[in-house]
Amino acid sequence: MAIKVYMSTAGRPLDPAEATISVFDRGFLYGDSVYETLRTAGGAFVDMRRHLERLRTSAAGIGLEVPYTDQEIRRIVRETCEAAANPDSYIRIVLTRGTGALMIDPRVSGDPQLVVIVKVLKQPPLALYERGISAAIVDVLKPGRRQLDPSLKTGNYLNSILALQEAIDGDAEDAILCNAAGAVAEGATSNVFMVSGGRVLTPSFETGLLKGITRTVVVELAESQGLEVLETTIMPDQLRAADEVFLTSSVRGVMPVTRLDGVAVKDGAVGPVTRRLLHAYREYIDAVARGEGGPS
Ligand code: PDD
């Protein structure tokens, strides 16, 4: 089991010690980059098509040209996974605006730099899915569309880092951020769902959030199970009064939240709808592993 890093400057997968980036790279200097995090299941990419689509949307959103076709990126990621030879991989695809003079002017950058980091997939322990995590609705706000557009997955994560720091300082394990209007937007690195009266609610895209790929899959799974799903405005007090709360992301899947702002969500146990969706998402991943996940 290994970590391998593809760098476009080298043109091949490298060992981590060899995989070094210029101090003039704008990803390093300014977070001037876009990225995707995904995983494999049974060696197959999970939702690669949707991740590549979003990578392109993010790049277009910051005026960065992606000098690769999807097939080229898939080949590079596949080769890096093969070199790492892990049973299953955590994959991070990063595209930076490249190196340039020490000026923020995007026109002074050179060629975009592609980096693909592959390491062994390590998911939270099963016990955590049984007990659920604690989260805090933090003071740090989710920037609006005209600030650091949250619908773009850029390398600038300082806002999420500060939100998580605030949550940790308050003895919570994860952070939930609101937008400037006070509505619940998303987690530091996840989307938020709540269950109330058997209905599944999640903040609408208009709230200002990343259109999580797991969020989309979970909405599809919930609907296919006959659950009513509502993409809407959720205020913090509604979330605190929910029957169930959970977070979604590519690596963690469906993660129950059983404590919110230091108080138990309902009775503090993982609720039945969360359990159902957690299992449905695991089955979805298992289907990908068996090669029955459809085109990815
Ligand atoms: N984060 N919102 C934010 C701000 C995120 O960073 C992420 C993902 C999500 C969930 O998106 P998806 O379901 O497509 O993973 C929502 C990844 C896991 C990361 O930063 O590594």
PDB file of C-alpha atoms and ligand atoms in Angstrom:
ATOM      1  CA  MET A   1       0.000   0.000   0.000  1.00  0.00           C
ATOM      2  CA  ALA A   2       1.432   3.307  -1.019  1.00  0.00           C
ATOM      3  CA  ILE A   3       0.907   6.915  -1.773  1.00  0.00           C
ATOM      4  CA  LYS A   4       1.626   7.898  -5.364  1.00  0.00           C
ATOM      5  CA  VAL A   5       1.493  11.371  -6.841  1.00  0.00           C
ATOM      6  CA  TYR A   6       1.206  12.174 -10.514  1.00  0.00           C
ATOM      7  CA  MET A   7       2.570  15.581 -11.467  1.00  0.00           C
ATOM      8  CA  SER A   8       2.210  17.009 -14.958  1.00  0.00           C
ATOM      9  CA  THR A   9       5.718  18.478 -14.640  1.00  0.00           C
ATOM     10  CA  ALA A  10       7.083  14.926 -14.284  1.00  0.00           C
ATOM     11  CA  GLY A  11       4.499  13.230 -16.493  1.00  0.00           C
ATOM     12  CA  ARG A  12       4.362  10.085 -14.342  1.00  0.00           C
ATOM     13  CA  PRO A  13       3.391   8.860 -10.860  1.00  0.00           C
ATOM     14  CA  LEU A  14       6.029   9.649  -8.250  1.00  0.00           C
ATOM     15  CA  ASP A  15       6.752   8.698  -4.668  1.00  0.00           C
ATOM     16  CA  PRO A  16       5.622  11.419  -2.244  1.00  0.00           C
ATOM     17  CA  ALA A  17       9.212  12.451  -1.447  1.00  0.00           C
ATOM     18  CA  GLU A  18       9.829  13.221  -5.136  1.00  0.00           C
ATOM     19  CA  ALA A  19       6.512  14.996  -5.617  1.00  0.00           C
ATOM     20  CA  THR A  20       7.423  18.582  -4.891  1.00  0.00           C
ATOM     21  CA  ILE A  21       5.806  21.731  -6.153  1.00  0.00           C
ATOM     22  CA  SER A  22       7.309  25.141  -6.901  1.00  0.00           C
ATOM     23  CA  VAL A  23       6.930  27.807  -4.207  1.00  0.00           C
ATOM     24  CA  PHE A  24       5.774  30.003  -7.111  1.00  0.00           C
ATOM     25  CA  ASP A  25       2.828  27.736  -7.870  1.00  0.00           C
ATOM     26  CA  ARG A  26      -0.334  29.799  -7.502  1.00  0.00           C
ATOM     27  CA  GLY A  27      -2.138  26.905  -5.839  1.00  0.00           C
ATOM     28  CA  PHE A  28       0.418  27.157  -3.031  1.00  0.00           C
ATOM     29  CA  LEU A  29       0.552  30.958  -2.994  1.00  0.00           C
ATOM     30  CA  TYR A  30      -3.135  31.822  -3.317  1.00  0.00           C
ATOM     31  CA  GLY A  31      -5.235  28.648  -3.336  1.00  0.00           C
ATOM     32  CA  ASP A  32      -5.615  29.483  -7.049  1.00  0.00           C
ATOM     33  CA  SER A  33      -6.673  25.985  -8.047  1.00  0.00           C
ATOM     34  CA  VAL A  34      -9.617  23.628  -8.373  1.00  0.00           C
ATOM     35  CA  TYR A  35      -9.885  20.080  -7.145  1.00  0.00           C
ATOM     36  CA  GLU A  36     -11.972  16.960  -6.729  1.00  0.00           C
ATOM     37  CA  THR A  37     -11.895  14.225  -4.133  1.00  0.00           C
ATOM     38  CA  LEU A  38     -13.273  10.828  -5.018  1.00  0.00           C
ATOM     39  CA  ARG A  39     -12.770   7.180  -4.164  1.00  0.00           C
ATOM     40  CA  THR A  40     -12.686   3.773  -5.751  1.00  0.00           C
ATOM     41  CA  ALA A  41     -14.820   0.784  -4.788  1.00  0.00           C
ATOM     42  CA  GLY A  42     -13.475  -2.651  -5.729  1.00  0.00           C
ATOM     43  CA  GLY A  43     -10.957  -0.724  -7.821  1.00  0.00           C
ATOM     44  CA  ALA A  44     -13.659   1.065  -9.854  1.00  0.00           C
ATOM     45  CA  PHE A  45     -13.980   4.849  -9.806  1.00  0.00           C
ATOM     46  CA  VAL A  46     -17.062   6.057  -7.931  1.00  0.00           C
ATOM     47  CA  ASP A  47     -18.910   8.717  -9.939  1.00  0.00           C
ATOM     48  CA  MET A  48     -15.831   9.765 -11.944  1.00  0.00           C
ATOM     49  CA  ARG A  49     -18.016  11.239 -14.696  1.00  0.00           C
ATOM     50  CA  ARG A  50     -19.755  13.610 -12.274  1.00  0.00           C
ATOM     51  CA  HIS A  51     -16.461  14.544 -10.591  1.00  0.00           C
ATOM     52  CA  LEU A  52     -14.859  15.402 -13.941  1.00  0.00           C
ATOM     53  CA  GLU A  53     -17.918  17.419 -14.902  1.00  0.00           C
ATOM     54  CA  ARG A  54     -17.694  19.403 -11.660  1.00  0.00           C
ATOM     55  CA  LEU A  55     -13.919  19.860 -12.063  1.00  0.00           C
ATOM     56  CA  ARG A  56     -14.634  21.514 -15.418  1.00  0.00           C
ATOM     57  CA  THR A  57     -17.409  23.664 -13.942  1.00  0.00           C
ATOM     58  CA  SER A  58     -15.089  24.797 -11.135  1.00  0.00           C
ATOM     59  CA  ALA A  59     -12.239  25.514 -13.562  1.00  0.00           C
ATOM     60  CA  ALA A  60     -14.532  27.498 -15.881  1.00  0.00           C
ATOM     61  CA  GLY A  61     -15.820  29.392 -12.850  1.00  0.00           C
ATOM     62  CA  ILE A  62     -12.319  30.692 -12.068  1.00  0.00           C
ATOM     63  CA  GLY A  63     -11.362  31.192 -15.712  1.00  0.00           C
ATOM     64  CA  LEU A  64      -8.930  28.285 -15.781  1.00  0.00           C
ATOM     65  CA  GLU A  65      -8.616  26.199 -18.912  1.00  0.00           C
ATOM     66  CA  VAL A  66      -8.355  22.438 -18.389  1.00  0.00           C
ATOM     67  CA  PRO A  67      -5.686  21.358 -20.890  1.00  0.00           C
ATOM     68  CA  TYR A  68      -6.734  17.679 -20.703  1.00  0.00           C
ATOM     69  CA  THR A  69      -9.569  15.609 -22.064  1.00  0.00           C
ATOM     70  CA  ASP A  70     -11.610  13.505 -19.660  1.00  0.00           C
ATOM     71  CA  GLN A  71     -10.007  10.395 -21.180  1.00  0.00           C
ATOM     72  CA  GLU A  72      -6.527  11.774 -20.458  1.00  0.00           C
ATOM     73  CA  ILE A  73      -7.408  12.567 -16.837  1.00  0.00           C
ATOM     74  CA  ARG A  74      -8.976   9.104 -16.417  1.00  0.00           C
ATOM     75  CA  ARG A  75      -5.844   7.471 -17.841  1.00  0.00           C
ATOM     76  CA  ILE A  76      -3.565   9.482 -15.531  1.00  0.00           C
ATOM     77  CA  VAL A  77      -5.700   8.663 -12.484  1.00  0.00           C
ATOM     78  CA  ARG A  78      -5.859   4.985 -13.448  1.00  0.00           C
ATOM     79  CA  GLU A  79      -2.069   4.802 -13.884  1.00  0.00           C
ATOM     80  CA  THR A  80      -1.527   6.519 -10.543  1.00  0.00           C
ATOM     81  CA  CYS A  81      -3.937   4.086  -8.836  1.00  0.00           C
ATOM     82  CA  GLU A  82      -2.142   1.144 -10.466  1.00  0.00           C
ATOM     83  CA  ALA A  83       1.222   2.467  -9.267  1.00  0.00           C
ATOM     84  CA  ALA A  84      -0.138   2.873  -5.723  1.00  0.00           C
ATOM     85  CA  ALA A  85      -1.683  -0.643  -5.824  1.00  0.00           C
ATOM     86  CA  ASN A  86      -4.044  -0.065  -2.915  1.00  0.00           C
ATOM     87  CA  PRO A  87      -7.109  -2.282  -2.412  1.00  0.00           C
ATOM     88  CA  ASP A  88      -9.159   0.902  -2.648  1.00  0.00           C
ATOM     89  CA  SER A  89      -8.004   4.432  -3.176  1.00  0.00           C
ATOM     90  CA  TYR A  90      -8.713   7.943  -2.038  1.00  0.00           C
ATOM     91  CA  ILE A  91      -8.093  10.131  -5.090  1.00  0.00           C
ATOM     92  CA  ARG A  92      -7.492  13.854  -5.196  1.00  0.00           C
ATOM     93  CA  ILE A  93      -7.293  15.570  -8.578  1.00  0.00           C
ATOM     94  CA  VAL A  94      -5.861  19.086  -8.352  1.00  0.00           C
ATOM     95  CA  LEU A  95      -5.395  21.587 -11.160  1.00  0.00           C
ATOM     96  CA  THR A  96      -3.556  24.787 -10.261  1.00  0.00           C
ATOM     97  CA  ARG A  97      -3.123  27.898 -12.384  1.00  0.00           C
ATOM     98  CA  GLY A  98       0.588  27.068 -12.515  1.00  0.00           C
ATOM     99  CA  THR A  99       3.570  29.172 -11.612  1.00  0.00           C
ATOM    100  CA  GLY A 100       4.154  32.846 -12.272  1.00  0.00           C
ATOM    101  CA  ALA A 101       5.576  36.069 -10.969  1.00  0.00           C
ATOM    102  CA  LEU A 102       4.612  37.055  -7.433  1.00  0.00           C
ATOM    103  CA  MET A 103       1.515  38.914  -8.544  1.00  0.00           C
ATOM    104  CA  ILE A 104      -2.110  37.948  -8.213  1.00  0.00           C
ATOM    105  CA  ASP A 105      -2.748  38.927 -11.864  1.00  0.00           C
ATOM    106  CA  PRO A 106      -3.995  35.624 -13.372  1.00  0.00           C
ATOM    107  CA  ARG A 107      -2.510  36.553 -16.759  1.00  0.00           C
ATOM    108  CA  VAL A 108       1.058  36.101 -15.505  1.00  0.00           C
ATOM    109  CA  SER A 109       0.636  32.389 -14.838  1.00  0.00           C
ATOM    110  CA  GLY A 110       2.304  29.677 -16.887  1.00  0.00           C
ATOM    111  CA  ASP A 111       0.789  26.313 -17.781  1.00  0.00           C
ATOM    112  CA  PRO A 112      -1.737  24.773 -15.396  1.00  0.00           C
ATOM    113  CA  GLN A 113      -0.223  22.118 -13.163  1.00  0.00           C
ATOM    114  CA  LEU A 114      -2.090  18.838 -12.759  1.00  0.00           C
ATOM    115  CA  VAL A 115      -1.492  16.865  -9.578  1.00  0.00           C
ATOM    116  CA  VAL A 116      -3.187  13.568  -8.745  1.00  0.00           C
ATOM    117  CA  ILE A 117      -2.681  12.227  -5.241  1.00  0.00           C
ATOM    118  CA  VAL A 118      -3.644   8.616  -4.603  1.00  0.00           C
ATOM    119  CA  LYS A 119      -3.521   7.027  -1.177  1.00  0.00           C
ATOM    120  CA  VAL A 120      -5.209   4.134   0.519  1.00  0.00           C
ATOM    121  CA  LEU A 121      -8.883   4.790   1.193  1.00  0.00           C
ATOM    122  CA  LYS A 122      -9.348   5.234   4.918  1.00  0.00           C
ATOM    123  CA  GLN A 123     -12.900   5.739   6.031  1.00  0.00           C
ATOM    124  CA  PRO A 124     -14.084   6.685   9.493  1.00  0.00           C
ATOM    125  CA  PRO A 125     -14.425   3.646  11.799  1.00  0.00           C
ATOM    126  CA  LEU A 126     -17.777   1.821  11.640  1.00  0.00           C
ATOM    127  CA  ALA A 127     -18.362   2.688  15.304  1.00  0.00           C
ATOM    128  CA  LEU A 128     -18.653   6.352  14.312  1.00  0.00           C
ATOM    129  CA  TYR A 129     -21.534   5.553  11.939  1.00  0.00           C
ATOM    130  CA  GLU A 130     -23.191   3.726  14.855  1.00  0.00           C
ATOM    131  CA  ARG A 131     -22.879   6.548  17.366  1.00  0.00           C
ATOM    132  CA  GLY A 132     -22.931   9.510  14.957  1.00  0.00           C
ATOM    133  CA  ILE A 133     -20.787  12.613  15.293  1.00  0.00           C
ATOM    134  CA  SER A 134     -21.208  15.937  17.051  1.00  0.00           C
ATOM    135  CA  ALA A 135     -21.445  19.105  14.984  1.00  0.00           C
ATOM    136  CA  ALA A 136     -21.682  22.802  15.723  1.00  0.00           C
ATOM    137  CA  ILE A 137     -23.381  25.550  13.757  1.00  0.00           C
ATOM    138  CA  VAL A 138     -20.479  27.989  13.671  1.00  0.00           C
ATOM    139  CA  ASP A 139     -20.202  31.779  13.442  1.00  0.00           C
ATOM    140  CA  VAL A 140     -17.969  31.611  10.365  1.00  0.00           C
ATOM    141  CA  LEU A 141     -20.256  32.210   7.397  1.00  0.00           C
ATOM    142  CA  LYS A 142     -20.389  30.473   4.032  1.00  0.00           C
ATOM    143  CA  PRO A 143     -19.361  33.083   1.444  1.00  0.00           C
ATOM    144  CA  GLY A 144     -21.959  34.068  -1.127  1.00  0.00           C
ATOM    145  CA  ARG A 145     -21.919  33.420  -4.855  1.00  0.00           C
ATOM    146  CA  ARG A 146     -20.202  36.768  -5.465  1.00  0.00           C
ATOM    147  CA  GLN A 147     -17.444  36.053  -2.951  1.00  0.00           C
ATOM    148  CA  LEU A 148     -15.706  32.672  -2.870  1.00  0.00           C
ATOM    149  CA  ASP A 149     -18.482  31.022  -4.893  1.00  0.00           C
ATOM    150  CA  PRO A 150     -19.320  27.916  -2.850  1.00  0.00           C
ATOM    151  CA  SER A 151     -20.586  26.088  -5.943  1.00  0.00           C
ATOM    152  CA  LEU A 152     -16.982  25.947  -7.215  1.00  0.00           C
ATOM    153  CA  LYS A 153     -14.620  23.472  -5.611  1.00  0.00           C
ATOM    154  CA  THR A 154     -11.519  25.613  -5.440  1.00  0.00           C
ATOM    155  CA  GLY A 155      -8.333  25.034  -3.457  1.00  0.00           C
ATOM    156  CA  ASN A 156      -9.125  28.009  -1.246  1.00  0.00           C
ATOM    157  CA  TYR A 157     -10.386  26.213   1.869  1.00  0.00           C
ATOM    158  CA  LEU A 158      -9.355  28.668   4.565  1.00  0.00           C
ATOM    159  CA  ASN A 159     -12.988  29.499   5.321  1.00  0.00           C
ATOM    160  CA  SER A 160     -13.804  25.825   5.938  1.00  0.00           C
ATOM    161  CA  ILE A 161     -10.602  25.392   7.954  1.00  0.00           C
ATOM    162  CA  LEU A 162     -11.574  28.293  10.225  1.00  0.00           C
ATOM    163  CA  ALA A 163     -15.100  26.922  10.549  1.00  0.00           C
ATOM    164  CA  LEU A 164     -13.758  23.512  11.548  1.00  0.00           C
ATOM    165  CA  GLN A 165     -11.326  25.130  13.982  1.00  0.00           C
ATOM    166  CA  GLU A 166     -14.224  26.970  15.606  1.00  0.00           C
ATOM    167  CA  ALA A 167     -16.189  23.707  15.890  1.00  0.00           C
ATOM    168  CA  ILE A 168     -13.212  21.850  17.382  1.00  0.00           C
ATOM    169  CA  ASP A 169     -12.606  24.676  19.866  1.00  0.00           C
ATOM    170  CA  GLY A 170     -16.218  24.238  20.952  1.00  0.00           C
ATOM    171  CA  ASP A 171     -15.700  20.462  21.414  1.00  0.00           C
ATOM    172  CA  ALA A 172     -17.621  19.459  18.294  1.00  0.00           C
ATOM    173  CA  GLU A 173     -16.286  17.134  15.611  1.00  0.00           C
ATOM    174  CA  ASP A 174     -17.579  18.972  12.569  1.00  0.00           C
ATOM    175  CA  ALA A 175     -18.830  22.384  11.493  1.00  0.00           C
ATOM    176  CA  ILE A 176     -22.050  23.467   9.821  1.00  0.00           C
ATOM    177  CA  LEU A 177     -22.019  26.884   8.166  1.00  0.00           C
ATOM    178  CA  CYS A 178     -24.838  29.332   7.453  1.00  0.00           C
ATOM    179  CA  ASN A 179     -25.026  31.869   4.646  1.00  0.00           C
ATOM    180  CA  ALA A 180     -25.139  35.630   5.192  1.00  0.00           C
ATOM    181  CA  ALA A 181     -28.944  35.492   5.439  1.00  0.00           C
ATOM    182  CA  GLY A 182     -28.625  33.070   8.356  1.00  0.00           C
ATOM    183  CA  ALA A 183     -29.835  29.951   6.552  1.00  0.00           C
ATOM    184  CA  VAL A 184     -28.028  26.617   6.941  1.00  0.00           C
ATOM    185  CA  ALA A 185     -25.777  26.100   3.897  1.00  0.00           C
ATOM    186  CA  GLU A 186     -23.453  23.094   4.287  1.00  0.00           C
ATOM    187  CA  GLY A 187     -20.752  21.448   6.359  1.00  0.00           C
ATOM    188  CA  ALA A 188     -17.043  22.335   6.260  1.00  0.00           C
ATOM    189  CA  THR A 189     -16.484  19.559   3.704  1.00  0.00           C
ATOM    190  CA  SER A 190     -19.940  18.044   3.350  1.00  0.00           C
ATOM    191  CA  ASN A 191     -23.595  18.705   2.582  1.00  0.00           C
ATOM    192  CA  VAL A 192     -26.252  18.765   5.281  1.00  0.00           C
ATOM    193  CA  PHE A 193     -29.538  16.869   5.475  1.00  0.00           C
ATOM    194  CA  MET A 194     -32.259  16.759   8.094  1.00  0.00           C
ATOM    195  CA  VAL A 195     -35.294  14.540   8.600  1.00  0.00           C
ATOM    196  CA  SER A 196     -38.512  15.957   9.978  1.00  0.00           C
ATOM    197  CA  GLY A 197     -41.838  14.151  10.139  1.00  0.00           C
ATOM    198  CA  GLY A 198     -40.457  11.460   7.808  1.00  0.00           C
ATOM    199  CA  ARG A 199     -39.507  14.007   5.139  1.00  0.00           C
ATOM    200  CA  VAL A 200     -35.916  14.482   4.035  1.00  0.00           C
ATOM    201  CA  LEU A 201     -34.829  18.118   3.761  1.00  0.00           C
ATOM    202  CA  THR A 202     -31.606  19.615   2.445  1.00  0.00           C
ATOM    203  CA  PRO A 203     -30.629  23.229   1.734  1.00  0.00           C
ATOM    204  CA  SER A 204     -31.485  24.222  -1.824  1.00  0.00           C
ATOM    205  CA  PHE A 205     -28.732  25.075  -4.274  1.00  0.00           C
ATOM    206  CA  GLU A 206     -29.855  28.747  -4.132  1.00  0.00           C
ATOM    207  CA  THR A 207     -28.718  28.837  -0.483  1.00  0.00           C
ATOM    208  CA  GLY A 208     -25.140  28.833  -1.807  1.00  0.00           C
ATOM    209  CA  LEU A 209     -23.389  25.492  -1.452  1.00  0.00           C
ATOM    210  CA  LEU A 210     -21.356  22.908  -3.283  1.00  0.00           C
ATOM    211  CA  LYS A 211     -23.554  20.622  -5.332  1.00  0.00           C
ATOM    212  CA  GLY A 212     -22.201  17.527  -3.612  1.00  0.00           C
ATOM    213  CA  ILE A 213     -22.119  14.399  -5.710  1.00  0.00           C
ATOM    214  CA  THR A 214     -23.036  12.294  -2.681  1.00  0.00           C
ATOM    215  CA  ARG A 215     -25.889  14.771  -2.020  1.00  0.00           C
ATOM    216  CA  THR A 216     -27.230  14.121  -5.535  1.00  0.00           C
ATOM    217  CA  VAL A 217     -26.893  10.332  -5.145  1.00  0.00           C
ATOM    218  CA  VAL A 218     -28.539  10.357  -1.704  1.00  0.00           C
ATOM    219  CA  VAL A 219     -31.457  12.452  -3.015  1.00  0.00           C
ATOM    220  CA  GLU A 220     -31.892   9.916  -5.853  1.00  0.00           C
ATOM    221  CA  LEU A 221     -31.702   6.968  -3.439  1.00  0.00           C
ATOM    222  CA  ALA A 222     -34.176   8.567  -1.024  1.00  0.00           C
ATOM    223  CA  GLU A 223     -36.657   9.269  -3.816  1.00  0.00           C
ATOM    224  CA  SER A 224     -36.277   5.768  -5.223  1.00  0.00           C
ATOM    225  CA  GLN A 225     -37.201   4.479  -1.758  1.00  0.00           C
ATOM    226  CA  GLY A 226     -40.385   6.507  -1.815  1.00  0.00           C
ATOM    227  CA  LEU A 227     -39.147   9.147   0.617  1.00  0.00           C
ATOM    228  CA  GLU A 228     -40.218  12.732   0.090  1.00  0.00           C
ATOM    229  CA  VAL A 229     -37.209  14.994  -0.457  1.00  0.00           C
ATOM    230  CA  LEU A 230     -37.402  18.762  -0.237  1.00  0.00           C
ATOM    231  CA  GLU A 231     -34.616  21.117  -1.313  1.00  0.00           C
ATOM    232  CA  THR A 232     -35.473  24.224   0.650  1.00  0.00           C
ATOM    233  CA  THR A 233     -34.381  26.915   3.110  1.00  0.00           C
ATOM    234  CA  ILE A 234     -33.439  25.511   6.518  1.00  0.00           C
ATOM    235  CA  MET A 235     -32.886  27.828   9.466  1.00  0.00           C
ATOM    236  CA  PRO A 236     -30.569  26.806  12.360  1.00  0.00           C
ATOM    237  CA  ASP A 237     -33.490  26.366  14.803  1.00  0.00           C
ATOM    238  CA  GLN A 238     -35.197  23.988  12.371  1.00  0.00           C
ATOM    239  CA  LEU A 239     -32.008  21.939  12.160  1.00  0.00           C
ATOM    240  CA  ARG A 240     -31.705  21.881  15.967  1.00  0.00           C
ATOM    241  CA  ALA A 241     -35.327  20.681  16.208  1.00  0.00           C
ATOM    242  CA  ALA A 242     -34.905  17.981  13.529  1.00  0.00           C
ATOM    243  CA  ASP A 243     -35.671  14.312  14.151  1.00  0.00           C
ATOM    244  CA  GLU A 244     -32.441  13.361  12.396  1.00  0.00           C
ATOM    245  CA  VAL A 245     -29.426  15.125  10.898  1.00  0.00           C
ATOM    246  CA  PHE A 246     -26.699  13.739   8.668  1.00  0.00           C
ATOM    247  CA  LEU A 247     -23.837  14.902   6.462  1.00  0.00           C
ATOM    248  CA  THR A 248     -22.804  13.571   3.062  1.00  0.00           C
ATOM    249  CA  SER A 249     -19.493  13.530   1.214  1.00  0.00           C
ATOM    250  CA  SER A 250     -17.614  11.288  -1.198  1.00  0.00           C
ATOM    251  CA  VAL A 251     -15.243   9.795   1.343  1.00  0.00           C
ATOM    252  CA  ARG A 252     -17.485   9.583   4.400  1.00  0.00           C
ATOM    253  CA  GLY A 253     -20.696   8.698   2.539  1.00  0.00           C
ATOM    254  CA  VAL A 254     -23.664   9.270   4.875  1.00  0.00           C
ATOM    255  CA  MET A 255     -22.459  10.350   8.326  1.00  0.00           C
ATOM    256  CA  PRO A 256     -25.078  10.673  11.080  1.00  0.00           C
ATOM    257  CA  VAL A 257     -24.979  13.739  13.344  1.00  0.00           C
ATOM    258  CA  THR A 258     -26.357  12.845  16.770  1.00  0.00           C
ATOM    259  CA  ARG A 259     -25.289  15.951  18.720  1.00  0.00           C
ATOM    260  CA  LEU A 260     -25.775  19.474  17.486  1.00  0.00           C
ATOM    261  CA  ASP A 261     -24.483  22.513  19.364  1.00  0.00           C
ATOM    262  CA  GLY A 262     -23.843  20.351  22.424  1.00  0.00           C
ATOM    263  CA  VAL A 263     -27.410  18.980  22.535  1.00  0.00           C
ATOM    264  CA  ALA A 264     -28.625  15.537  21.440  1.00  0.00           C
ATOM    265  CA  VAL A 265     -30.494  15.446  18.127  1.00  0.00           C
ATOM    266  CA  LYS A 266     -33.881  13.993  19.202  1.00  0.00           C
ATOM    267  CA  ASP A 267     -32.855  11.094  21.503  1.00  0.00           C
ATOM    268  CA  GLY A 268     -29.200  11.157  20.446  1.00  0.00           C
ATOM    269  CA  ALA A 269     -29.353   7.873  18.524  1.00  0.00           C
ATOM    270  CA  VAL A 270     -28.931   7.389  14.775  1.00  0.00           C
ATOM    271  CA  GLY A 271     -32.457   7.666  13.383  1.00  0.00           C
ATOM    272  CA  PRO A 272     -34.286   5.192  11.106  1.00  0.00           C
ATOM    273  CA  VAL A 273     -34.262   7.309   7.926  1.00  0.00           C
ATOM    274  CA  THR A 274     -30.539   8.024   8.294  1.00  0.00           C
ATOM    275  CA  ARG A 275     -29.930   4.292   8.786  1.00  0.00           C
ATOM    276  CA  ARG A 276     -31.929   3.475   5.682  1.00  0.00           C
ATOM    277  CA  LEU A 277     -30.024   5.989   3.553  1.00  0.00           C
ATOM    278  CA  LEU A 278     -26.692   4.989   5.054  1.00  0.00           C
ATOM    279  CA  HIS A 279     -27.377   1.390   4.018  1.00  0.00           C
ATOM    280  CA  ALA A 280     -28.720   2.421   0.616  1.00  0.00           C
ATOM    281  CA  TYR A 281     -25.543   4.417  -0.019  1.00  0.00           C
ATOM    282  CA  ARG A 282     -23.376   1.469   1.090  1.00  0.00           C
ATOM    283  CA  GLU A 283     -25.295  -0.758  -1.323  1.00  0.00           C
ATOM    284  CA  TYR A 284     -24.745   1.832  -4.056  1.00  0.00           C
ATOM    285  CA  ILE A 285     -20.971   1.666  -3.367  1.00  0.00           C
ATOM    286  CA  ASP A 286     -21.078  -2.152  -3.258  1.00  0.00           C
ATOM    287  CA  ALA A 287     -22.798  -2.165  -6.667  1.00  0.00           C
ATOM    288  CA  VAL A 288     -19.977  -0.015  -8.090  1.00  0.00           C
ATOM    289  CA  ALA A 289     -17.485  -2.490  -6.598  1.00  0.00           C
ATOM    290  CA  ARG A 290     -19.286  -5.375  -8.336  1.00  0.00           C
ATOM    291  CA  GLY A 291     -19.171  -3.467 -11.626  1.00  0.00           C
ATOM    292  CA  GLU A 292     -22.931  -2.878 -11.570  1.00  0.00           C
ATOM    293  CA  GLY A 293     -22.758   0.830 -10.896  1.00  0.00           C
ATOM    294  CA  GLY A 294     -23.426   1.893 -14.467  1.00  0.00           C
ATOM    295  CA  PRO A 295     -21.153   4.248 -16.371  1.00  0.00           C
ATOM    296  CA  SER A 296     -18.868   6.218 -14.120  1.00  0.00           C
TER     297      SER A 296
HETATM  298  N1  PDD B   1     -15.385  17.608   0.191  1.00  0.00           N
HETATM  299  N2  PDD B   1     -19.352  20.760   0.493  1.00  0.00           N
HETATM  300  C1  PDD B   1     -18.037  21.016   0.615  1.00  0.00           C
HETATM  301  C2  PDD B   1     -17.621  22.378   1.026  1.00  0.00           C
HETATM  302  C3  PDD B   1     -17.099  20.001   0.352  1.00  0.00           C
HETATM  303  O1  PDD B   1     -15.795  20.263   0.471  1.00  0.00           O
HETATM  304  C4  PDD B   1     -17.548  18.722  -0.027  1.00  0.00           C
HETATM  305  C5  PDD B   1     -16.620  17.605  -0.381  1.00  0.00           C
HETATM  306  C6  PDD B   1     -18.933  18.494  -0.130  1.00  0.00           C
HETATM  307  C7  PDD B   1     -19.491  17.150  -0.547  1.00  0.00           C
HETATM  308  O2  PDD B   1     -19.291  16.924  -1.902  1.00  0.00           O
HETATM  309  P1  PDD B   1     -19.157  15.449  -2.530  1.00  0.00           P
HETATM  310  O3  PDD B   1     -20.361  14.704  -2.088  1.00  0.00           O
HETATM  311  O4  PDD B   1     -19.125  15.691  -3.974  1.00  0.00           O
HETATM  312  O5  PDD B   1     -17.891  14.847  -1.965  1.00  0.00           O
HETATM  313  C8  PDD B   1     -19.801  19.538   0.123  1.00  0.00           C
HETATM  314  C9  PDD B   1     -14.428  16.606  -0.167  1.00  0.00           C
HETATM  315  C10 PDD B   1     -14.760  15.249   0.358  1.00  0.00           C
HETATM  316  C11 PDD B   1     -13.054  17.065   0.222  1.00  0.00           C
HETATM  317  O6  PDD B   1     -12.898  18.255   0.434  1.00  0.00           O
HETATM  318  O7  PDD B   1     -12.146  16.280   0.241  1.00  0.00           O
END
